[in-house]
Amino acid sequence: MLTSPRLRAGVALYAADGGHLLRVDGADHHVHLDDADATALLDALLDGGPPATAPARGALAALVDAGLADAAPTRVSVVGDGRLAGALRAAAGRMGAAGDDLVVRADDAPTDDATCWMSGHRVVLRPPAVPAGDVEARHRAATRHRGVVVRTGGRGVVGTGDERAGLELAAVTVVADLRRPDRHPLEAVVVDLDTLVVSRHRVLPVPPAPR
């Protein structure tokens, strides 16, 4: 039998003489669907999309309510033209997450309406409840005193490294996090493109300036 990413462990749906059976922890139960509706249910369990017929949609909803199957994962549509947007679209395609459930804006620089963006050598995914500008302002405030003073006229070099590995990690991390049903409303996700380290930080909105 093929495997379904949505069915829980110990659950199987398969054709048998006289119809389809649902196996739960070793016990078989007859499924009251005709062949066309059972096929639509099987297709949805395999590809993660919605079932094509109403009876199959009802059967899948019953499986989800009973805790035997997971709800459909969020599909992600990416808006943007830069390196980060391209990496996110590629990751969503590889992960079977391309779709229009959630539209995200990816930018190679922080903008007010960005969902995720590149800030120096980091990719930042903003929390659902905090505007991008507030996240970036908090980040600047937290790192303002960590730098060094560069001597005027002094020589130096900087390496570019292989950005592809960092971008691929960031893209997969962002797409996976966007699909989580339990995303924390105040938690930003930061991926360091140089060290390949993923970190999470609570971020509060910046309070309005006093009048």
PDB file of C-alpha atoms in Angstrom:
ATOM      1  CA  MET A   1       0.000   0.000   0.000  1.00  0.00           C
ATOM      2  CA  LEU A   2       1.027   3.604  -0.565  1.00  0.00           C
ATOM      3  CA  THR A   3       1.593   5.870   2.425  1.00  0.00           C
ATOM      4  CA  SER A   4      -0.496   8.921   3.319  1.00  0.00           C
ATOM      5  CA  PRO A   5       1.030  11.973   5.016  1.00  0.00           C
ATOM      6  CA  ARG A   6      -2.330  12.729   6.604  1.00  0.00           C
ATOM      7  CA  LEU A   7      -3.405   9.426   8.152  1.00  0.00           C
ATOM      8  CA  ARG A   8      -2.227   8.780  11.698  1.00  0.00           C
ATOM      9  CA  ALA A   9       0.003   5.805  12.513  1.00  0.00           C
ATOM     10  CA  GLY A  10      -1.999   2.586  12.786  1.00  0.00           C
ATOM     11  CA  VAL A  11      -4.702   3.792  10.364  1.00  0.00           C
ATOM     12  CA  ALA A  12      -5.165   2.490   6.806  1.00  0.00           C
ATOM     13  CA  LEU A  13      -7.817   2.771   4.115  1.00  0.00           C
ATOM     14  CA  TYR A  14      -7.881   0.134   1.371  1.00  0.00           C
ATOM     15  CA  ALA A  15     -10.058  -1.693  -1.134  1.00  0.00           C
ATOM     16  CA  ALA A  16     -11.373  -5.155  -0.310  1.00  0.00           C
ATOM     17  CA  ASP A  17     -14.000  -7.521  -1.644  1.00  0.00           C
ATOM     18  CA  GLY A  18     -17.332  -5.778  -1.347  1.00  0.00           C
ATOM     19  CA  GLY A  19     -16.040  -2.256  -0.791  1.00  0.00           C
ATOM     20  CA  HIS A  20     -13.442  -0.309   1.157  1.00  0.00           C
ATOM     21  CA  LEU A  21     -12.252  -0.907   4.711  1.00  0.00           C
ATOM     22  CA  LEU A  22     -10.808   1.436   7.308  1.00  0.00           C
ATOM     23  CA  ARG A  23      -8.280  -0.292   9.553  1.00  0.00           C
ATOM     24  CA  VAL A  24      -7.725   1.307  12.968  1.00  0.00           C
ATOM     25  CA  ASP A  25      -5.210  -0.362  15.279  1.00  0.00           C
ATOM     26  CA  GLY A  26      -5.761  -3.740  13.619  1.00  0.00           C
ATOM     27  CA  ALA A  27      -9.569  -3.636  13.535  1.00  0.00           C
ATOM     28  CA  ASP A  28     -11.346  -3.299  10.153  1.00  0.00           C
ATOM     29  CA  HIS A  29     -14.447  -1.151   9.647  1.00  0.00           C
ATOM     30  CA  HIS A  30     -16.572  -0.982   6.500  1.00  0.00           C
ATOM     31  CA  VAL A  31     -16.535   2.420   4.779  1.00  0.00           C
ATOM     32  CA  HIS A  32     -19.973   3.461   3.494  1.00  0.00           C
ATOM     33  CA  LEU A  33     -18.805   5.108   0.283  1.00  0.00           C
ATOM     34  CA  ASP A  34     -19.254   3.997  -3.310  1.00  0.00           C
ATOM     35  CA  ASP A  35     -16.159   3.348  -5.411  1.00  0.00           C
ATOM     36  CA  ALA A  36     -16.006   6.867  -6.882  1.00  0.00           C
ATOM     37  CA  ASP A  37     -16.240   8.596  -3.503  1.00  0.00           C
ATOM     38  CA  ALA A  38     -13.797   6.174  -1.883  1.00  0.00           C
ATOM     39  CA  THR A  39     -11.346   6.845  -4.712  1.00  0.00           C
ATOM     40  CA  ALA A  40     -11.741  10.595  -4.175  1.00  0.00           C
ATOM     41  CA  LEU A  41     -11.011  10.108  -0.474  1.00  0.00           C
ATOM     42  CA  LEU A  42      -7.938   7.998  -1.228  1.00  0.00           C
ATOM     43  CA  ASP A  43      -6.657  10.629  -3.681  1.00  0.00           C
ATOM     44  CA  ALA A  44      -7.033  13.379  -1.065  1.00  0.00           C
ATOM     45  CA  LEU A  45      -5.240  11.326   1.569  1.00  0.00           C
ATOM     46  CA  LEU A  46      -2.353  10.804  -0.844  1.00  0.00           C
ATOM     47  CA  ASP A  47      -1.922  14.283  -2.329  1.00  0.00           C
ATOM     48  CA  GLY A  48      -3.046  16.415   0.617  1.00  0.00           C
ATOM     49  CA  GLY A  49      -5.685  18.312  -1.359  1.00  0.00           C
ATOM     50  CA  PRO A  50      -9.444  18.507  -0.753  1.00  0.00           C
ATOM     51  CA  PRO A  51     -11.558  15.520  -1.865  1.00  0.00           C
ATOM     52  CA  ALA A  52     -13.306  15.931  -5.199  1.00  0.00           C
ATOM     53  CA  THR A  53     -16.777  14.834  -4.037  1.00  0.00           C
ATOM     54  CA  ALA A  54     -19.028  15.922  -1.194  1.00  0.00           C
ATOM     55  CA  PRO A  55     -19.375  12.438   0.391  1.00  0.00           C
ATOM     56  CA  ALA A  56     -15.577  12.064   0.361  1.00  0.00           C
ATOM     57  CA  ARG A  57     -15.174  15.504   1.956  1.00  0.00           C
ATOM     58  CA  GLY A  58     -17.617  14.491   4.678  1.00  0.00           C
ATOM     59  CA  ALA A  59     -15.764  11.229   5.264  1.00  0.00           C
ATOM     60  CA  LEU A  60     -12.415  13.031   5.537  1.00  0.00           C
ATOM     61  CA  ALA A  61     -13.884  15.560   7.973  1.00  0.00           C
ATOM     62  CA  ALA A  62     -15.126  12.658  10.087  1.00  0.00           C
ATOM     63  CA  LEU A  63     -11.641  11.107  10.094  1.00  0.00           C
ATOM     64  CA  VAL A  64     -10.129  14.441  11.194  1.00  0.00           C
ATOM     65  CA  ASP A  65     -12.761  14.895  13.939  1.00  0.00           C
ATOM     66  CA  ALA A  66     -12.062  11.371  15.192  1.00  0.00           C
ATOM     67  CA  GLY A  67      -8.325  12.057  15.391  1.00  0.00           C
ATOM     68  CA  LEU A  68      -7.535   9.483  12.694  1.00  0.00           C
ATOM     69  CA  ALA A  69      -6.270  11.998  10.107  1.00  0.00           C
ATOM     70  CA  ASP A  70      -4.641  15.411  10.127  1.00  0.00           C
ATOM     71  CA  ALA A  71      -6.348  18.492   8.764  1.00  0.00           C
ATOM     72  CA  ALA A  72      -5.144  19.668   5.379  1.00  0.00           C
ATOM     73  CA  PRO A  73      -1.778  21.425   5.676  1.00  0.00           C
ATOM     74  CA  THR A  74      -1.633  25.089   4.742  1.00  0.00           C
ATOM     75  CA  ARG A  75      -0.480  25.784   1.194  1.00  0.00           C
ATOM     76  CA  VAL A  76       1.775  28.779   0.643  1.00  0.00           C
ATOM     77  CA  SER A  77       1.840  31.270  -2.225  1.00  0.00           C
ATOM     78  CA  VAL A  78       4.885  33.570  -2.403  1.00  0.00           C
ATOM     79  CA  VAL A  79       4.886  37.172  -3.645  1.00  0.00           C
ATOM     80  CA  GLY A  80       8.266  38.695  -4.487  1.00  0.00           C
ATOM     81  CA  ASP A  81      11.008  38.681  -7.105  1.00  0.00           C
ATOM     82  CA  GLY A  82      14.292  38.400  -5.184  1.00  0.00           C
ATOM     83  CA  ARG A  83      16.544  35.542  -4.112  1.00  0.00           C
ATOM     84  CA  LEU A  84      14.537  34.792  -1.004  1.00  0.00           C
ATOM     85  CA  ALA A  85      11.219  34.673  -2.867  1.00  0.00           C
ATOM     86  CA  GLY A  86      12.696  32.303  -5.438  1.00  0.00           C
ATOM     87  CA  ALA A  87      14.064  30.018  -2.735  1.00  0.00           C
ATOM     88  CA  LEU A  88      10.695  29.984  -0.940  1.00  0.00           C
ATOM     89  CA  ARG A  89       8.785  29.109  -4.102  1.00  0.00           C
ATOM     90  CA  ALA A  90      11.204  26.276  -4.841  1.00  0.00           C
ATOM     91  CA  ALA A  91      10.938  24.942  -1.283  1.00  0.00           C
ATOM     92  CA  ALA A  92       7.131  25.108  -1.335  1.00  0.00           C
ATOM     93  CA  GLY A  93       7.109  23.118  -4.560  1.00  0.00           C
ATOM     94  CA  ARG A  94       9.449  20.449  -3.203  1.00  0.00           C
ATOM     95  CA  MET A  95       7.414  20.168  -0.006  1.00  0.00           C
ATOM     96  CA  GLY A  96       4.065  19.928  -1.811  1.00  0.00           C
ATOM     97  CA  ALA A  97       3.052  23.209  -0.166  1.00  0.00           C
ATOM     98  CA  ALA A  98       2.466  25.387  -3.237  1.00  0.00           C
ATOM     99  CA  GLY A  99      -1.028  26.884  -3.215  1.00  0.00           C
ATOM    100  CA  ASP A 100      -3.113  29.866  -2.218  1.00  0.00           C
ATOM    101  CA  ASP A 101      -4.201  29.202   1.372  1.00  0.00           C
ATOM    102  CA  LEU A 102      -1.657  31.687   2.697  1.00  0.00           C
ATOM    103  CA  VAL A 103      -0.043  34.452   0.626  1.00  0.00           C
ATOM    104  CA  VAL A 104       3.329  35.612   1.980  1.00  0.00           C
ATOM    105  CA  ARG A 105       5.544  38.472   0.830  1.00  0.00           C
ATOM    106  CA  ALA A 106       9.263  37.729   0.739  1.00  0.00           C
ATOM    107  CA  ASP A 107      11.802  40.523   0.236  1.00  0.00           C
ATOM    108  CA  ASP A 108      15.562  40.742   0.041  1.00  0.00           C
ATOM    109  CA  ALA A 109      15.358  43.762   2.371  1.00  0.00           C
ATOM    110  CA  PRO A 110      12.981  44.576   5.243  1.00  0.00           C
ATOM    111  CA  THR A 111       9.759  46.303   4.158  1.00  0.00           C
ATOM    112  CA  ASP A 112       6.656  47.230   6.120  1.00  0.00           C
ATOM    113  CA  ASP A 113       4.430  44.581   4.566  1.00  0.00           C
ATOM    114  CA  ALA A 114       6.960  41.744   4.365  1.00  0.00           C
ATOM    115  CA  THR A 115       6.204  38.355   5.889  1.00  0.00           C
ATOM    116  CA  CYS A 116       9.872  37.394   5.741  1.00  0.00           C
ATOM    117  CA  TRP A 117      12.981  39.199   4.569  1.00  0.00           C
ATOM    118  CA  MET A 118      16.758  39.202   4.528  1.00  0.00           C
ATOM    119  CA  SER A 119      18.415  41.351   7.173  1.00  0.00           C
ATOM    120  CA  GLY A 120      22.153  41.250   6.592  1.00  0.00           C
ATOM    121  CA  HIS A 121      23.161  37.593   6.728  1.00  0.00           C
ATOM    122  CA  ARG A 122      19.911  36.518   8.350  1.00  0.00           C
ATOM    123  CA  VAL A 123      16.452  35.625   7.110  1.00  0.00           C
ATOM    124  CA  VAL A 124      13.666  36.761   9.427  1.00  0.00           C
ATOM    125  CA  LEU A 125      10.096  35.434   9.533  1.00  0.00           C
ATOM    126  CA  ARG A 126       7.923  37.861  11.436  1.00  0.00           C
ATOM    127  CA  PRO A 127       5.395  36.700  14.024  1.00  0.00           C
ATOM    128  CA  PRO A 128       1.744  36.771  12.944  1.00  0.00           C
ATOM    129  CA  ALA A 129       0.850  39.507  15.462  1.00  0.00           C
ATOM    130  CA  VAL A 130       3.812  41.879  15.006  1.00  0.00           C
ATOM    131  CA  PRO A 131       4.374  44.191  12.002  1.00  0.00           C
ATOM    132  CA  ALA A 132       7.591  43.751  10.046  1.00  0.00           C
ATOM    133  CA  GLY A 133       8.748  47.273  10.918  1.00  0.00           C
ATOM    134  CA  ASP A 134       8.474  46.569  14.640  1.00  0.00           C
ATOM    135  CA  VAL A 135      10.397  43.288  14.288  1.00  0.00           C
ATOM    136  CA  GLU A 136      13.211  45.018  12.428  1.00  0.00           C
ATOM    137  CA  ALA A 137      13.275  47.903  14.928  1.00  0.00           C
ATOM    138  CA  ARG A 138      13.583  45.449  17.827  1.00  0.00           C
ATOM    139  CA  HIS A 139      16.353  43.608  15.975  1.00  0.00           C
ATOM    140  CA  ARG A 140      18.315  46.821  15.362  1.00  0.00           C
ATOM    141  CA  ALA A 141      17.944  47.853  18.994  1.00  0.00           C
ATOM    142  CA  ALA A 142      19.139  44.457  20.222  1.00  0.00           C
ATOM    143  CA  THR A 143      22.244  44.432  18.018  1.00  0.00           C
ATOM    144  CA  ARG A 144      23.170  48.122  18.083  1.00  0.00           C
ATOM    145  CA  HIS A 145      25.945  47.736  20.670  1.00  0.00           C
ATOM    146  CA  ARG A 146      27.419  44.468  19.402  1.00  0.00           C
ATOM    147  CA  GLY A 147      29.433  45.875  16.528  1.00  0.00           C
ATOM    148  CA  VAL A 148      33.048  47.010  16.299  1.00  0.00           C
ATOM    149  CA  VAL A 149      34.456  50.299  15.125  1.00  0.00           C
ATOM    150  CA  VAL A 150      36.049  49.988  11.680  1.00  0.00           C
ATOM    151  CA  ARG A 151      39.221  52.084  11.308  1.00  0.00           C
ATOM    152  CA  THR A 152      38.903  54.641   8.558  1.00  0.00           C
ATOM    153  CA  GLY A 153      41.186  53.846   5.626  1.00  0.00           C
ATOM    154  CA  GLY A 154      42.070  50.388   6.944  1.00  0.00           C
ATOM    155  CA  ARG A 155      42.133  47.358   4.646  1.00  0.00           C
ATOM    156  CA  GLY A 156      39.813  44.378   4.996  1.00  0.00           C
ATOM    157  CA  VAL A 157      38.184  41.558   3.123  1.00  0.00           C
ATOM    158  CA  VAL A 158      34.829  39.805   3.416  1.00  0.00           C
ATOM    159  CA  GLY A 159      33.885  36.356   2.171  1.00  0.00           C
ATOM    160  CA  THR A 160      30.669  35.631   0.310  1.00  0.00           C
ATOM    161  CA  GLY A 161      30.612  31.897   1.079  1.00  0.00           C
ATOM    162  CA  ASP A 162      28.022  29.577  -0.430  1.00  0.00           C
ATOM    163  CA  GLU A 163      24.722  31.339   0.140  1.00  0.00           C
ATOM    164  CA  ARG A 164      22.693  28.566  -1.459  1.00  0.00           C
ATOM    165  CA  ALA A 165      22.857  26.242   1.543  1.00  0.00           C
ATOM    166  CA  GLY A 166      21.720  29.011   3.884  1.00  0.00           C
ATOM    167  CA  LEU A 167      18.897  30.098   1.596  1.00  0.00           C
ATOM    168  CA  GLU A 168      17.672  26.528   1.169  1.00  0.00           C
ATOM    169  CA  LEU A 169      17.639  26.013   4.924  1.00  0.00           C
ATOM    170  CA  ALA A 170      15.876  29.339   5.449  1.00  0.00           C
ATOM    171  CA  ALA A 171      13.286  28.597   2.779  1.00  0.00           C
ATOM    172  CA  VAL A 172      12.426  25.141   4.124  1.00  0.00           C
ATOM    173  CA  THR A 173      12.296  26.490   7.691  1.00  0.00           C
ATOM    174  CA  VAL A 174      10.018  29.379   6.731  1.00  0.00           C
ATOM    175  CA  VAL A 175       7.616  27.245   4.675  1.00  0.00           C
ATOM    176  CA  ALA A 176       7.423  24.598   7.405  1.00  0.00           C
ATOM    177  CA  ASP A 177       6.806  27.227  10.089  1.00  0.00           C
ATOM    178  CA  LEU A 178       4.109  28.967   8.045  1.00  0.00           C
ATOM    179  CA  ARG A 179       2.263  25.632   7.820  1.00  0.00           C
ATOM    180  CA  ARG A 180       2.321  25.030  11.563  1.00  0.00           C
ATOM    181  CA  PRO A 181      -1.195  25.286  13.028  1.00  0.00           C
ATOM    182  CA  ASP A 182       0.266  26.327  16.400  1.00  0.00           C
ATOM    183  CA  ARG A 183       2.490  29.264  15.354  1.00  0.00           C
ATOM    184  CA  HIS A 184       3.013  31.589  18.307  1.00  0.00           C
ATOM    185  CA  PRO A 185       1.647  35.076  17.542  1.00  0.00           C
ATOM    186  CA  LEU A 186       4.738  36.799  18.999  1.00  0.00           C
ATOM    187  CA  GLU A 187       7.554  34.447  17.943  1.00  0.00           C
ATOM    188  CA  ALA A 188       9.961  35.487  15.185  1.00  0.00           C
ATOM    189  CA  VAL A 189      12.051  32.866  13.404  1.00  0.00           C
ATOM    190  CA  VAL A 190      15.609  33.823  12.412  1.00  0.00           C
ATOM    191  CA  VAL A 191      17.891  31.745  10.155  1.00  0.00           C
ATOM    192  CA  ASP A 192      21.573  32.665  10.041  1.00  0.00           C
ATOM    193  CA  LEU A 193      22.760  32.137   6.467  1.00  0.00           C
ATOM    194  CA  ASP A 194      26.414  31.882   7.523  1.00  0.00           C
ATOM    195  CA  THR A 195      26.218  29.539  10.513  1.00  0.00           C
ATOM    196  CA  LEU A 196      23.042  27.674   9.402  1.00  0.00           C
ATOM    197  CA  VAL A 197      21.555  28.164  12.869  1.00  0.00           C
ATOM    198  CA  VAL A 198      17.793  28.552  13.365  1.00  0.00           C
ATOM    199  CA  SER A 199      16.625  30.533  16.393  1.00  0.00           C
ATOM    200  CA  ARG A 200      13.290  31.743  17.730  1.00  0.00           C
ATOM    201  CA  HIS A 201      12.671  34.964  19.618  1.00  0.00           C
ATOM    202  CA  ARG A 202       9.638  36.510  21.308  1.00  0.00           C
ATOM    203  CA  VAL A 203       9.010  39.981  19.868  1.00  0.00           C
ATOM    204  CA  LEU A 204       6.598  42.573  21.244  1.00  0.00           C
ATOM    205  CA  PRO A 205       5.135  45.351  19.093  1.00  0.00           C
ATOM    206  CA  VAL A 206       6.899  48.708  19.474  1.00  0.00           C
ATOM    207  CA  PRO A 207       4.699  51.000  21.630  1.00  0.00           C
ATOM    208  CA  PRO A 208       3.513  54.221  20.037  1.00  0.00           C
ATOM    209  CA  ALA A 209       5.607  57.335  20.678  1.00  0.00           C
ATOM    210  CA  PRO A 210       4.334  59.454  23.589  1.00  0.00           C
ATOM    211  CA  ARG A 211       2.419  62.581  22.636  1.00  0.00           C
TER     212      ARG A 211
END
